[in-house]
CSV table of C-alpha atoms and ligand atoms in Angstrom, one decimal:
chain,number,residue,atom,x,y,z
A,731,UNK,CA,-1.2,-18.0,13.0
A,732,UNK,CA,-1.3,-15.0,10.6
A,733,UNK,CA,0.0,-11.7,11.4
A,734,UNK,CA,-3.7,-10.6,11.4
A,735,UNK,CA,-6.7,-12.1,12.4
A,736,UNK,CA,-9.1,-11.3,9.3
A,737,UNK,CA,-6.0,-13.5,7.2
A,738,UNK,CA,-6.1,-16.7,9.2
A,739,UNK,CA,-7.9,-18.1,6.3
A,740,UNK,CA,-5.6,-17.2,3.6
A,741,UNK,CA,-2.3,-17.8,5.4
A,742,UNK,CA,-3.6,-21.3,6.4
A,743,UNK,CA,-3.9,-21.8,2.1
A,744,UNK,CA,-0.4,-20.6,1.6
A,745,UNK,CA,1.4,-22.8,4.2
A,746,UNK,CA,-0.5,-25.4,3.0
A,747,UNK,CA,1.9,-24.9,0.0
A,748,UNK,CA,4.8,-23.9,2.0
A,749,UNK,CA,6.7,-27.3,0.4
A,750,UNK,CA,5.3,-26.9,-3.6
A,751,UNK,CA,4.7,-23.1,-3.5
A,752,UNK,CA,3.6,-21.3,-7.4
A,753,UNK,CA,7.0,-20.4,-8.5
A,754,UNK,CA,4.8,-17.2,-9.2
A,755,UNK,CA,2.4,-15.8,-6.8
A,756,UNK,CA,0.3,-12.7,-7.0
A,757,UNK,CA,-0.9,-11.0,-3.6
A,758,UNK,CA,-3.7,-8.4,-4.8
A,759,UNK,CA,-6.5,-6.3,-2.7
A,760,UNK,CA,-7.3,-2.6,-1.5
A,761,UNK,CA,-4.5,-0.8,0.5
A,762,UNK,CA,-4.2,-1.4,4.1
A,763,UNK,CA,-5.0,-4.7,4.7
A,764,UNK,CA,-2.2,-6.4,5.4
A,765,UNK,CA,-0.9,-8.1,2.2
A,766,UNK,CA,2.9,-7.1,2.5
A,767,UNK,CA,3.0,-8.7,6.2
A,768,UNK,CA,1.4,-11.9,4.4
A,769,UNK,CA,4.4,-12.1,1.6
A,770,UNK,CA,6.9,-11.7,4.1
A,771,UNK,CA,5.5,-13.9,6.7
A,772,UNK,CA,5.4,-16.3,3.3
A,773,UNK,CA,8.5,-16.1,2.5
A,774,UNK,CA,10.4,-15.9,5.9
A,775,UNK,CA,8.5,-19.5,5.9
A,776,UNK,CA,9.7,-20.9,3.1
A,777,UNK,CA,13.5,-19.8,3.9
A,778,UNK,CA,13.2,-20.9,7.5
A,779,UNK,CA,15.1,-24.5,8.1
A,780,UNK,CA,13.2,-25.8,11.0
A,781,UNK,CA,10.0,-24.0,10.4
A,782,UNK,CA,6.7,-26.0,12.5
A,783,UNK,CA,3.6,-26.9,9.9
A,784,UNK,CA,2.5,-23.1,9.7
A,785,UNK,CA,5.3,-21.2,11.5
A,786,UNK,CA,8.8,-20.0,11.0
A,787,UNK,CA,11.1,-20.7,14.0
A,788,UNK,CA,12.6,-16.7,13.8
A,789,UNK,CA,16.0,-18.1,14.9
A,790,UNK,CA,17.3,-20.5,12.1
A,791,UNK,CA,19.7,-19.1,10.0
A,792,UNK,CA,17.2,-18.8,7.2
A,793,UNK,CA,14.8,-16.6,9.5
A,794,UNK,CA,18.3,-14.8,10.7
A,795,UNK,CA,19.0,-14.1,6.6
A,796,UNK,CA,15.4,-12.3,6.5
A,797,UNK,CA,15.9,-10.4,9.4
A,798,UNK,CA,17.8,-8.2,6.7
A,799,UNK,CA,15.4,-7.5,4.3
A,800,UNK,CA,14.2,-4.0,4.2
A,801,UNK,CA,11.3,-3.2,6.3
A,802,UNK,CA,7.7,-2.2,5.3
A,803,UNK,CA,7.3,0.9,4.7
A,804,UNK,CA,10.6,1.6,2.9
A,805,UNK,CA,10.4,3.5,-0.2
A,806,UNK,CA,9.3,0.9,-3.4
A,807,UNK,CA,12.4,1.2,-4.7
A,808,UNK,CA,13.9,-1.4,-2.1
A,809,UNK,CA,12.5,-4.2,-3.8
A,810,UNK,CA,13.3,-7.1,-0.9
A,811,UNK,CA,15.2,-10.0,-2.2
A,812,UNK,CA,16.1,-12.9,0.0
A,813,UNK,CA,19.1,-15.7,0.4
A,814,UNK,CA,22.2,-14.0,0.4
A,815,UNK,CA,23.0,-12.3,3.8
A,816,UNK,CA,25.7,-10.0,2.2
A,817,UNK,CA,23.6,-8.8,-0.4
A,818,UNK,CA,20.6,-8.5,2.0
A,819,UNK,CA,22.7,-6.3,3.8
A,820,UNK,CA,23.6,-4.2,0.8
A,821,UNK,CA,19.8,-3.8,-0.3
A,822,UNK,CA,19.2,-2.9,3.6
A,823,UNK,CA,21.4,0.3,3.4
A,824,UNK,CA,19.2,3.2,3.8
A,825,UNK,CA,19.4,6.3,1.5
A,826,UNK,CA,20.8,9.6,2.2
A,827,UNK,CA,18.8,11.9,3.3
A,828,UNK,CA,19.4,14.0,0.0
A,829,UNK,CA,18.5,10.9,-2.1
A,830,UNK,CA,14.8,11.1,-3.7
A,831,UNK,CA,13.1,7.5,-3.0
A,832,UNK,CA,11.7,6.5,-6.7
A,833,UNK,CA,8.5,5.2,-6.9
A,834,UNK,CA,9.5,2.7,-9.9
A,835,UNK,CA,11.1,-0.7,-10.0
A,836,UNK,CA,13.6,-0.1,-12.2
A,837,UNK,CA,14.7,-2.7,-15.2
A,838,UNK,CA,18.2,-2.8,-13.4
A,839,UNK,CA,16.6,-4.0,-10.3
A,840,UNK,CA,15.2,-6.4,-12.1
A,841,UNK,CA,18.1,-8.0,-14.4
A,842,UNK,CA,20.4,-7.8,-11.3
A,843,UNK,CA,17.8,-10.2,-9.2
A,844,UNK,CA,17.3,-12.6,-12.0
A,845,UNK,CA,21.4,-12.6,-12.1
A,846,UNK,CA,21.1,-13.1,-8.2
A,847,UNK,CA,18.5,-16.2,-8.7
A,848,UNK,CA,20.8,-17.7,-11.6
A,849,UNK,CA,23.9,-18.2,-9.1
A,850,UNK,CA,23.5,-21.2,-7.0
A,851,UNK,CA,21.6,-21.6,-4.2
A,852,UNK,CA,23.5,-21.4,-0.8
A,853,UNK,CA,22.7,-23.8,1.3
A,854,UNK,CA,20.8,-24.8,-1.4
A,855,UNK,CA,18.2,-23.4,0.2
A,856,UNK,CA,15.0,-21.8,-2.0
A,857,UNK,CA,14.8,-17.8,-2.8
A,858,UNK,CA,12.4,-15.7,-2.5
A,859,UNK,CA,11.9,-12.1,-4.4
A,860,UNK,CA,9.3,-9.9,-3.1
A,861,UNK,CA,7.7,-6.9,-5.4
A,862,UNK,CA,6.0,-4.3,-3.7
A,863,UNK,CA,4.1,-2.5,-5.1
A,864,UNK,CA,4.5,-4.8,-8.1
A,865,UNK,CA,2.4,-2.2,-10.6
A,866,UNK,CA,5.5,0.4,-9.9
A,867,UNK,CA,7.3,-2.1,-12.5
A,868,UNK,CA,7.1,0.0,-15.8
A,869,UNK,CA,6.8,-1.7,-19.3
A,870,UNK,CA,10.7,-3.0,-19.4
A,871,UNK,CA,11.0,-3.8,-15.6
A,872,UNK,CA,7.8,-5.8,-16.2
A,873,UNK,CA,9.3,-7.5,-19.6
A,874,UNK,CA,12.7,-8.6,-17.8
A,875,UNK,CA,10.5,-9.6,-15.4
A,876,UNK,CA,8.0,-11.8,-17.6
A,877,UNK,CA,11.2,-13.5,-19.0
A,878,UNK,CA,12.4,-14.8,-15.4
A,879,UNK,CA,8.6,-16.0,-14.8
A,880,UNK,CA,9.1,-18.1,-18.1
A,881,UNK,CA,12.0,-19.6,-17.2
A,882,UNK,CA,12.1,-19.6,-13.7
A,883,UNK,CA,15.3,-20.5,-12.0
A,884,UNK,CA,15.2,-24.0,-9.7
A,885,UNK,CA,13.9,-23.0,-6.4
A,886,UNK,CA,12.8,-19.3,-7.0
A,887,UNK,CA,9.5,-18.1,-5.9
A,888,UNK,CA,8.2,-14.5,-6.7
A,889,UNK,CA,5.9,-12.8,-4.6
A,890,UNK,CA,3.9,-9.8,-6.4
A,891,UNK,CA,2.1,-7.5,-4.1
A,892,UNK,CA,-0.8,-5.2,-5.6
A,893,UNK,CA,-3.5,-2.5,-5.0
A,894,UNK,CA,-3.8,-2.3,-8.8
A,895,UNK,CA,-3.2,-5.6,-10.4
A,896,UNK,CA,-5.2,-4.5,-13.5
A,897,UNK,CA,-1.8,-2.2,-14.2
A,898,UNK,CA,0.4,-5.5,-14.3
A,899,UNK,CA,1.2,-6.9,-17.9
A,900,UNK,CA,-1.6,-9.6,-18.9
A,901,UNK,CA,1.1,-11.6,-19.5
A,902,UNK,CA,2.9,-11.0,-16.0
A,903,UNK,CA,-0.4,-11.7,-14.2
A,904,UNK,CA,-1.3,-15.2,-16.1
A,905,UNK,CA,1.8,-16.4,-15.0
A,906,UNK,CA,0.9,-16.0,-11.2
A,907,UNK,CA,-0.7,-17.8,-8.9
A,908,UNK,CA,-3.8,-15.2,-7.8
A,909,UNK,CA,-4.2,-14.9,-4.1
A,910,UNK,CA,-7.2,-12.1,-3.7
A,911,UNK,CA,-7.0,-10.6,-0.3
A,912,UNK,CA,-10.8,-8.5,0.1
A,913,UNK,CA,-11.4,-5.9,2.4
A,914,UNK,CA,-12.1,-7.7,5.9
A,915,UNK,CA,-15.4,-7.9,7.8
A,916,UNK,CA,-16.0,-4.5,10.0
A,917,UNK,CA,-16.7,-6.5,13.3
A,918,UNK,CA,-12.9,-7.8,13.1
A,919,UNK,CA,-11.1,-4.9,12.3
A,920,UNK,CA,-13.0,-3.0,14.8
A,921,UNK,CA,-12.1,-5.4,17.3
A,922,UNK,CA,-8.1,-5.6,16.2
A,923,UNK,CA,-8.0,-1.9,16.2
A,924,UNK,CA,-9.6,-1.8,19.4
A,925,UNK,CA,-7.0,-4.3,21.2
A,926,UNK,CA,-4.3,-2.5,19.5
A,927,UNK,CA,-5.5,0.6,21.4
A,928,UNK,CA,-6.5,3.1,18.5
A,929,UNK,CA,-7.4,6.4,19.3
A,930,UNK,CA,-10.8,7.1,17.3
A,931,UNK,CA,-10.6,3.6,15.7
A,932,UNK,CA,-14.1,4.4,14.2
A,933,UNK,CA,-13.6,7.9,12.7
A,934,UNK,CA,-10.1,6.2,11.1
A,935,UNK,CA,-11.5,3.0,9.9
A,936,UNK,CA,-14.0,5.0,8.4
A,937,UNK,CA,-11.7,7.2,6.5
A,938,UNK,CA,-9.4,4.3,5.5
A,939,UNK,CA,-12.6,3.0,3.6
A,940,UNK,CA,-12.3,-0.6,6.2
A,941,UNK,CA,-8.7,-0.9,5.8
A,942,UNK,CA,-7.2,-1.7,8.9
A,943,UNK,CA,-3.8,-1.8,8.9
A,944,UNK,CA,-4.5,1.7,7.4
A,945,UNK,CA,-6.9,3.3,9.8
A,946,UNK,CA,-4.2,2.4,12.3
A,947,UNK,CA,-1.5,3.7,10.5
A,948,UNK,CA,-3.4,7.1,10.2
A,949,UNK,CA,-4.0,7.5,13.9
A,950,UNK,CA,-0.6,7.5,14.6
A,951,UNK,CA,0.9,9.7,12.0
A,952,UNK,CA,1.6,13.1,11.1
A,953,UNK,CA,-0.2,12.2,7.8
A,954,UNK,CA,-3.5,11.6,10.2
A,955,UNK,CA,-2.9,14.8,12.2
A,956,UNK,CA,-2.6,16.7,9.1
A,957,UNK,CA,-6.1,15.0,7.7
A,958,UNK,CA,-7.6,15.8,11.0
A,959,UNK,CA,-6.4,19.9,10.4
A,960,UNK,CA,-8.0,19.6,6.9
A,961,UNK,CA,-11.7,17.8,8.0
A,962,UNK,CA,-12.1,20.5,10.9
A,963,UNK,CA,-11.6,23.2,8.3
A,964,UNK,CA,-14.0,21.7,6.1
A,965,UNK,CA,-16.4,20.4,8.7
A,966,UNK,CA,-16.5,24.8,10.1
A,967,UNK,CA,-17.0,25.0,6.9
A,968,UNK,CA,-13.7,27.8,6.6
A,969,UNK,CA,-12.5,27.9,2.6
A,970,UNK,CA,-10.0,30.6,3.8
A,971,UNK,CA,-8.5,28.4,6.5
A,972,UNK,CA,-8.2,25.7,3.5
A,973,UNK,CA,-6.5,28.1,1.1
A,974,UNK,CA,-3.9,29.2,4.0
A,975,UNK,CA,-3.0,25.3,4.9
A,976,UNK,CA,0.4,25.1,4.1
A,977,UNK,CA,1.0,22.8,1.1
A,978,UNK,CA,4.4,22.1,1.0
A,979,UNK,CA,4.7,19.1,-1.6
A,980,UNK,CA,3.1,16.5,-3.6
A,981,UNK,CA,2.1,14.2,-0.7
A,982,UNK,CA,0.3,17.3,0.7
A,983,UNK,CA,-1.1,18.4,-2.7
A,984,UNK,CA,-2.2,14.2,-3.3
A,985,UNK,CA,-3.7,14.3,0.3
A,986,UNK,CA,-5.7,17.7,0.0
A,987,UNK,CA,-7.2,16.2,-2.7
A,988,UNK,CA,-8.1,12.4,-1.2
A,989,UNK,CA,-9.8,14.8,1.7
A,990,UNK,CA,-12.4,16.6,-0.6
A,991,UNK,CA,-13.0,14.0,-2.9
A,992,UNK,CA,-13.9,12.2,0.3
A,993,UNK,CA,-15.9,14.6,1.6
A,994,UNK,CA,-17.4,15.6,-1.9
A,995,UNK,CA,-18.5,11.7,-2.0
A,996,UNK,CA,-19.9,11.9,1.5
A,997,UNK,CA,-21.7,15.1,0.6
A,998,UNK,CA,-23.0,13.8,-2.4
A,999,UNK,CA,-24.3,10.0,-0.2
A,1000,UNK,CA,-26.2,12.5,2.5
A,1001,UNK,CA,-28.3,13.9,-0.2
A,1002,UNK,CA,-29.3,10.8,-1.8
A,1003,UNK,CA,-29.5,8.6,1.1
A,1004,UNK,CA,-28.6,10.6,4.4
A,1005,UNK,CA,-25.7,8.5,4.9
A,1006,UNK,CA,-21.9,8.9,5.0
A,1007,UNK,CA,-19.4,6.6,4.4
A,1008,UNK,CA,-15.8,8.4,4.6
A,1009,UNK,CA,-16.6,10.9,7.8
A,1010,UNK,CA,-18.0,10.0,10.9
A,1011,UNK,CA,-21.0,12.1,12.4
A,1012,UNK,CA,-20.8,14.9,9.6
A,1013,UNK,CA,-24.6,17.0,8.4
A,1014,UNK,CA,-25.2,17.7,5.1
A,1015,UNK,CA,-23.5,21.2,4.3
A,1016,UNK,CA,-24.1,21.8,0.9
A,1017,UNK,CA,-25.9,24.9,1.6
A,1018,UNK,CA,-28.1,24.0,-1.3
A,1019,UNK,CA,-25.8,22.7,-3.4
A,1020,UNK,CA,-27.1,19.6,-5.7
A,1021,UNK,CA,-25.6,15.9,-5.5
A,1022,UNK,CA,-24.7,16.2,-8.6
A,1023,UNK,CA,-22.3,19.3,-8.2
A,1024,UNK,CA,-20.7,17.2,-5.5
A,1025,UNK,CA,-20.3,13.9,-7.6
A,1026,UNK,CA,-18.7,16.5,-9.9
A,1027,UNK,CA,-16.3,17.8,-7.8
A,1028,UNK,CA,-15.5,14.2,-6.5
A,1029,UNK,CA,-14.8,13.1,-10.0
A,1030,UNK,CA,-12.5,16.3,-10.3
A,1031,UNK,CA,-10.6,15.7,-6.9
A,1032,UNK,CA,-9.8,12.3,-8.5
A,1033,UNK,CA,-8.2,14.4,-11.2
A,1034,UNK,CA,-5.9,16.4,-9.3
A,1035,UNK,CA,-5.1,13.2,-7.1
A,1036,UNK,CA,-3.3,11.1,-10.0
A,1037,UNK,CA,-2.0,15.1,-11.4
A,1038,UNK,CA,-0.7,15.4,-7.8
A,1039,UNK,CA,2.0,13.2,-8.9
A,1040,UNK,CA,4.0,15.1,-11.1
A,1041,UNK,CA,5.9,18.3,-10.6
A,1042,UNK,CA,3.9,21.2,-9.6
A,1043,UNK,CA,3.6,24.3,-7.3
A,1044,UNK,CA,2.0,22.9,-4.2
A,1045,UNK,CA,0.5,26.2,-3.5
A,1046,UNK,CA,-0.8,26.8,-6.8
A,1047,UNK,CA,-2.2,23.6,-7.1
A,1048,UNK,CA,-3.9,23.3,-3.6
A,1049,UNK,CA,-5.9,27.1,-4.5
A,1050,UNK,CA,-7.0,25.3,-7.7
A,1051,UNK,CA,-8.4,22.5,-6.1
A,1052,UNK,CA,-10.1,24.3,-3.6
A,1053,UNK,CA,-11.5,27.0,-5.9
A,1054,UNK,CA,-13.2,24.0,-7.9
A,1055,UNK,CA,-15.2,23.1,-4.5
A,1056,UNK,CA,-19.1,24.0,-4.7
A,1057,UNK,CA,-19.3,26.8,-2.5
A,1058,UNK,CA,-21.8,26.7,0.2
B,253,ZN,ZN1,13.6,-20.4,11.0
């Protein structure tokens, strides 16, 4: 079984391979659909000792050894590396609270696995390193990288996760095994979300484009609640109540700006076709305002979402962004 329905498929293909996995695979598809469980169920299967055909056991001392590896949902900078208990431990340590996570793999991360895949195999058992999100490598993590894909060590397998795989190094990429995860039928996901008792499933799912694992992840979040605050504003319509939410920090500022370039699409979709994709039961208000000043505005959103990224003043930013909206 997979960890998710809408993956049977795929994770029957990759225990197929559990004995001669790629030394190299790359896990690729939109956010929120479950690609990070499928590397680590992967790999906890190919470190597990008395796995069945398609399971790990979970109590070997392989499957014990994985029990250590960082979470999902840890920062990216805790890229997961598997084999050595002690120094599955020492990866597990969580930050202060006063250390900034990164959002890069770093080249040091990097040279110090390949060091840790070079030293002989305990238990001369296989190793498994997992990057997530494997774009967050920059151009020398992804060349120290590239060398250990060209000479990989005996027994190594490297798992690349990505929702941007076109951001990878050619060369990186051509060395992996491709495994495309797409964005899973609607009838599923409804379903799964539905036995996993999510509140407005529908108006989530929506949001999350189809992602699952994302619309449930939303629901039960103060990211969610704080995306709900922001589509009641817009949907009374209130540009004061959007200037005076209080943007505190980049995640804020990058979320402000996913919310109306969602809702600027969804404006822009009810003029041409009277449909929306990103908000459930939401009228046209444009209060006149043209498709194309919407599309506009969307494309601007988009803007401020990758600016979101780098230093700013929240405040500053987030009366910007709002002043660019058509008014209606
Ligand atoms: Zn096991």
């Amino acid at each position: 079984m997979s960890p998710y329905p809408w993956l049977d498929s795929r994770w029957a293909e990759l225990a197929a391979q559990r004995e001669n996995s790629p030394h190299a695979l790359l896990i690729h598809g939109p956010l929120g659909v479950g690609k990070l469980a499928l590397a680590r169920r992967f790999a906890q299967l190919i470190l597990c000792e008395t796995a069945t055909v398609s399971s790990p056991c979970g109590h070997c001392e392989g499957c014990r050894w994985f029990a250590w590896l960082p979470a999902p949902g840890l920062p990216p900078d805790r890229t997961g590396s598997a084999g050595c208990p002690r120094r599955a431990r020492r990866r597990c340590s969580r930050p202060s609270k006063a250390a900034k996570p990164s959002f890069e793999i770093k080249v040091e991360q990097v040279r110090e696995l390949a060091g840790f895949l070079n030293i002989g195999s305990h238990r001369a058992r296989r190793r498994v390193a997992v990057f997530h999100p494997a774009e967050n490598m920059n151009s020398n993590s992804a060349n120290a990288l590239l060398k250990s894909l060209e000479e990989p060590a005996s027994g190594a397998c490297f798992i690349l996760i990505s929702n941007k795989p076109q951001r990878l190094l050619a060369t990186v990429r051509s060395r992996c095994v491709s495994l495309p995860i797409g964005m899973p039928m609607a009838s599923v996901t409804r379903d799964w979300l539905r036995s996993e008792k999510v509140e407005d499933a529908e108006d989530w799912l929506a949001y999350a484009g189809g992602a699952p694992l994302l619309a449930r992840s939303l629901a039960d979040s103060t990211r969610g609640g704080r995306i709900r605050q922001l589509t009641a504003l817009l949907r009374a319509n209130d540009r004061d109540g959007l200037l005076a939410w209080n943007a505190t920090d980049r995640e804020d500022i990058e979320m402000l700006a996913e919310v109306l370039q969602k809702w600027a699409c969804d404006q822009a979709l009810l003029s041409f076709s009277g449909k929306s994709l990103y908000f459930n039961k939401i009228s046209q208000g444009n209060g006149g305002r043209s498709a194309r000043d919407w599309l506009r505005f969307a494309r601007e959103a988009g803007q401020f979402r990758r600016a979101a990224r780098h230093p700013l003043n929240p405040k500053l930013f987030a009366a910007e962004i709002i002043g660019a909206m058509p008014r209606v």
